[in-house]
Amino acid sequence: MASPKTNPNFMNGVPELLILKLIAKQEMYGYEVVQAIRLQTEEAILLGEGVIYPVLHALERDGALKSRRQTVNGRRRIYYSITPEGQRRLSDLTSNWARLTKAIQTVIVGGQHAEAV
Amino acid sequence: MASPKTNPNFMNGVPELLILKLIAKQEMYGYEVVQAIRLQTEEAILLGEGVIYPVLHALERDGALKSRRQTVNGRRRIYYSITPEGQRRLSDLTSNWARLTKAIQTVIVGGQHAEAV
DNA sequence: TTTGCATACCTTTCAGTTCAAGGTATATAC
DNA sequence: GTATATACCTTGAACTGAAAGGTATGCAAA
């Protein structure tokens, strides 16, 4: 046997994190989320609708988001807002992300405590 | 048609980045890389051999790493060291990672320049 | 002495994600 | 009437990492 224990897909959940965070700040609909990520990250992160919509549905299914329908200018929008469960989830994802980036940063900067092998 | 243009698998390349960085600092063999990542990140990142070895082979195939074989205590090790091509690759991955985390951080902290929608 | 564990290499299979591309429909501008 | 932007959606391929397996050596304990 090889690997003793690893982490389940350690780099995942970032789209989920971004979506939850944006909606936590302010009720949003799917198409709006796609644009918001593009704009706020200045094109550094480009997540298409094929990513956003399925995540939105999954989050609602899990009770992290709830939705309401509204038609504006003849266009049907589905507004999502965060639930207490979603807040918890967002909090988990955020701290996990911090932990990960800190760990990676340590390796990238590296060399301080190491060498002693 | 939906998505105009997205980024090719935006969260990838982190194992590659870590491996290149470690080997850039100091010649290393595969098994050692696995342990180094585990130790230096204090278990925050656990990448098994099933991840490390294929990446090592791919990097060597691409000319980013070169290897030499050596037997120590009856155990056959394959030491990898970085090439100029690997340095370039490491540099790219590092700046790309910085760009990404900065973008994500902006969304997480959020709310400073936004609101104006 | 044989069992187990750590070292050290490797591969294959499965599951989960993302990307790309498509589809539907309405409103507005040209 | 054609194109573009808005707004929703799904499917398929491709890629990745996780899990689990396999081989082999050296050493320590039972």
XYZ file of C-alpha atoms (C1' of nucleotides) in Angstrom:
294
model
C 0.000 0.000 0.000
C 1.214 3.448 -0.757
C -0.494 6.677 0.298
C -1.369 6.631 3.993
C -3.935 9.393 3.837
C -4.478 12.348 1.573
C -6.977 15.151 1.334
C -10.064 14.830 -0.857
C -9.293 16.905 -3.908
C -7.375 19.574 -2.112
C -7.672 22.393 -4.672
C -11.423 22.205 -5.198
C -14.268 24.275 -3.913
C -12.943 27.610 -5.098
C -15.821 28.357 -7.466
C -18.148 27.437 -4.624
C -16.292 29.763 -2.280
C -16.465 32.689 -4.683
C -20.143 32.159 -5.409
C -21.101 31.896 -1.752
C -19.086 34.958 -0.874
C -20.632 37.111 -3.578
C -24.162 36.042 -2.735
C -23.502 36.487 0.984
C -22.691 40.121 0.306
C -25.744 40.649 -1.824
C -28.557 38.653 -3.414
C -27.596 37.706 -6.958
C -28.761 35.767 -9.985
C -26.635 33.330 -11.941
C -25.750 35.401 -14.923
C -24.842 38.238 -12.593
C -22.475 35.968 -10.663
C -20.646 35.042 -13.844
C -20.090 38.714 -14.689
C -19.206 39.652 -11.122
C -16.422 37.102 -10.936
C -15.066 38.216 -14.272
C -15.141 41.883 -13.347
C -14.029 41.735 -9.734
C -11.060 39.560 -10.564
C -10.218 41.671 -13.608
C -10.389 38.639 -15.887
C -7.975 36.680 -13.734
C -10.720 34.166 -13.093
C -13.130 33.343 -15.854
C -15.798 30.879 -14.844
C -18.371 30.120 -17.500
C -22.035 29.449 -17.024
C -21.343 25.757 -17.379
C -19.541 25.976 -14.058
C -21.728 28.466 -12.212
C -25.192 27.088 -12.838
C -24.500 23.535 -11.698
C -22.809 24.812 -8.532
C -25.753 27.100 -7.834
C -28.148 24.181 -8.173
C -26.030 21.971 -5.966
C -25.789 24.650 -3.281
C -29.527 25.146 -3.294
C -30.090 21.408 -3.158
C -27.822 21.290 -0.112
C -29.673 24.098 1.573
C -26.797 26.560 1.384
C -28.749 28.885 -0.882
C -32.397 29.663 -1.399
C -33.909 31.217 -4.489
C -36.771 33.387 -5.590
C -37.936 34.040 -9.130
C -38.504 37.451 -10.535
C -39.058 38.811 -14.003
C -37.287 42.040 -14.894
C -37.709 43.644 -18.322
C -39.311 40.510 -19.628
C -36.370 38.450 -18.475
C -36.791 35.753 -15.915
C -34.149 35.873 -13.212
C -33.521 33.518 -10.340
C -32.158 35.391 -7.373
C -30.159 33.449 -4.833
C -29.531 34.396 -1.237
C -27.483 32.671 1.418
C -28.913 30.597 4.266
C -27.438 29.965 7.722
C -26.210 26.620 6.392
C -24.563 28.511 3.536
C -22.903 30.860 5.993
C -21.435 27.893 7.799
C -20.250 26.440 4.532
C -18.723 29.725 3.460
C -16.928 30.006 6.760
C -15.502 26.494 6.389
C -14.382 27.076 2.819
C -12.797 30.382 3.705
C -10.716 29.066 6.556
C -9.752 26.021 4.561
C -8.631 28.236 1.714
C -6.570 30.355 4.099
C -4.944 27.234 5.488
C -4.105 25.980 2.013
C -2.646 29.189 0.666
C -0.616 29.617 3.826
C 0.818 26.134 3.370
C 1.635 26.753 -0.267
C 3.161 30.104 0.548
C 5.418 28.426 3.069
C 6.781 26.136 0.400
C 7.115 28.909 -2.158
C 8.943 31.238 0.173
C 10.545 28.228 1.768
C 13.937 27.639 3.202
C 13.485 29.141 6.660
C 12.956 26.204 9.000
C 13.935 23.549 6.493
C 17.489 22.619 5.528
C 17.661 20.671 8.789
C 17.435 17.292 7.060
C -23.419 29.805 -27.349
C -22.646 30.591 -23.781
C -19.150 31.006 -22.352
C -17.110 33.465 -24.419
C -13.769 32.410 -23.059
C -12.609 30.859 -19.838
C -9.303 29.864 -18.364
C -7.949 26.398 -18.990
C -8.446 24.647 -15.692
C -7.634 27.607 -13.511
C -6.868 25.810 -10.255
C -4.408 23.292 -11.640
C -0.674 23.120 -11.597
C -0.263 23.463 -7.861
C 1.352 20.070 -7.308
C 3.652 20.906 -10.198
C 4.492 24.243 -8.633
C 5.329 22.706 -5.272
C 7.440 19.968 -6.789
C 9.417 22.335 -8.990
C 9.990 24.724 -6.128
C 11.287 22.036 -3.785
C 13.591 20.563 -6.380
C 14.801 24.018 -7.407
C 15.971 24.571 -3.868
C 17.703 21.246 -3.662
C 18.025 18.036 -5.668
C 15.436 15.526 -4.500
C 14.037 12.087 -5.190
C 10.347 11.238 -5.468
C 9.748 9.677 -2.126
C 11.542 12.594 -0.515
C 9.277 15.075 -2.293
C 6.205 13.343 -0.904
C 7.561 13.622 2.636
C 8.784 17.178 2.157
C 5.367 18.413 1.089
C 3.740 16.657 3.993
C 6.219 18.019 6.531
C 6.689 21.545 5.247
C 2.956 22.149 5.000
C 2.351 20.504 8.374
C -0.087 18.041 6.834
C -2.126 20.798 5.253
C -1.270 19.326 1.877
C -1.012 15.597 1.485
C -0.066 14.489 -1.987
C 0.378 10.760 -2.409
C 2.875 8.983 -4.586
C 0.161 8.385 -7.137
C 0.193 12.133 -7.717
C 3.894 12.889 -7.375
C 5.447 10.221 -9.567
C 3.391 10.891 -12.685
C 4.072 14.621 -12.388
C 7.782 13.960 -11.993
C 7.785 11.824 -15.134
C 5.850 14.410 -17.086
C 8.187 17.202 -16.005
C 11.202 15.190 -17.050
C 9.583 14.324 -20.358
C 9.009 18.045 -20.916
C 12.616 18.868 -20.099
C 11.799 20.749 -16.927
C 13.654 18.238 -14.784
C 16.572 15.925 -15.336
C 17.383 12.843 -13.296
C 20.275 10.741 -12.151
C 20.153 7.341 -10.503
C 21.933 6.515 -7.323
C 21.773 3.614 -4.897
C 21.937 4.467 -1.204
C 21.824 1.729 1.458
C 20.751 -0.783 -1.142
C 17.895 1.446 -2.197
C 17.664 2.794 -5.650
C 16.832 6.479 -5.746
C 16.158 8.733 -8.689
C 17.329 12.232 -7.962
C 15.737 15.062 -9.895
C 17.184 18.487 -10.471
C 15.747 21.490 -12.248
C 16.720 22.629 -15.738
C 16.618 26.148 -17.216
C 13.345 25.159 -18.847
C 12.096 24.086 -15.427
C 13.134 27.428 -13.966
C 11.090 29.197 -16.581
C 8.151 26.953 -15.868
C 8.467 27.522 -12.141
C 8.586 31.244 -12.672
C 5.422 31.130 -14.787
C 3.553 28.972 -12.323
C 4.595 31.147 -9.415
C 3.427 34.408 -10.932
C 0.248 32.796 -12.148
C -0.425 31.503 -8.665
C 0.174 34.943 -7.194
C -2.230 36.443 -9.695
C -4.881 33.888 -8.869
C -4.681 34.162 -5.108
C -4.720 37.928 -5.343
C -7.891 37.747 -7.421
C -9.546 35.367 -5.017
C -8.485 37.458 -2.064
C -10.113 40.474 -3.666
C -13.419 38.669 -3.822
C -13.108 37.272 -0.312
C -12.241 40.586 1.267
C -14.521 42.223 -1.234
C -16.737 45.233 -1.027
C -14.128 47.971 -1.389
C -14.401 49.078 -4.984
C -17.576 47.198 -5.767
C -21.083 48.218 -4.709
C -21.026 50.628 -7.648
C -23.326 48.482 -9.752
C 12.707 -16.806 10.898
C 9.157 -14.572 9.658
C 6.461 -10.721 10.429
C 6.013 -6.023 10.066
C 7.421 -1.516 8.901
C 9.863 2.088 6.501
C 12.010 3.090 2.350
C 11.689 3.562 -2.718
C 10.003 2.851 -7.108
C 5.800 2.269 -10.150
C 0.830 1.800 -12.428
C -4.092 1.430 -12.997
C -8.786 2.577 -11.965
C -12.365 5.576 -10.280
C -14.565 9.716 -9.108
C -15.035 14.437 -9.352
C -14.480 18.968 -11.849
C -14.023 22.055 -15.233
C -14.278 23.384 -20.002
C -16.362 23.722 -24.313
C -20.133 23.784 -26.743
C -24.447 23.438 -27.497
C -29.645 24.622 -26.744
C -33.922 27.834 -25.581
C -35.970 32.401 -25.199
C -36.739 37.548 -24.784
C -35.516 42.523 -25.526
C -33.159 45.990 -27.971
C -30.443 48.115 -31.418
C -29.059 48.377 -36.180
C -34.378 40.713 -40.098
C -30.055 40.175 -38.136
C -27.096 40.632 -34.459
C -26.122 41.256 -29.715
C -26.868 41.133 -24.850
C -29.417 39.169 -21.393
C -30.850 34.971 -18.887
C -31.677 30.328 -18.166
C -30.087 25.406 -18.936
C -27.561 20.643 -20.149
C -24.443 17.376 -22.155
C -19.848 15.459 -23.495
C -14.995 15.214 -23.413
C -10.811 15.980 -21.002
C -8.187 16.302 -17.252
C -6.845 15.671 -12.407
C -6.088 13.866 -8.159
C -7.401 10.037 -4.842
C -7.232 5.411 -3.787
C -5.439 1.325 -4.143
C -2.793 -1.794 -5.863
C 2.027 -3.960 -7.160
C 7.404 -4.887 -6.710
C 11.603 -4.909 -3.963
C 15.125 -3.967 -0.243
C 16.788 -3.308 4.605
C 16.124 -3.574 9.386
C 14.049 -4.458 13.818
C 11.214 -7.075 16.722
C 8.750 -11.220 17.998
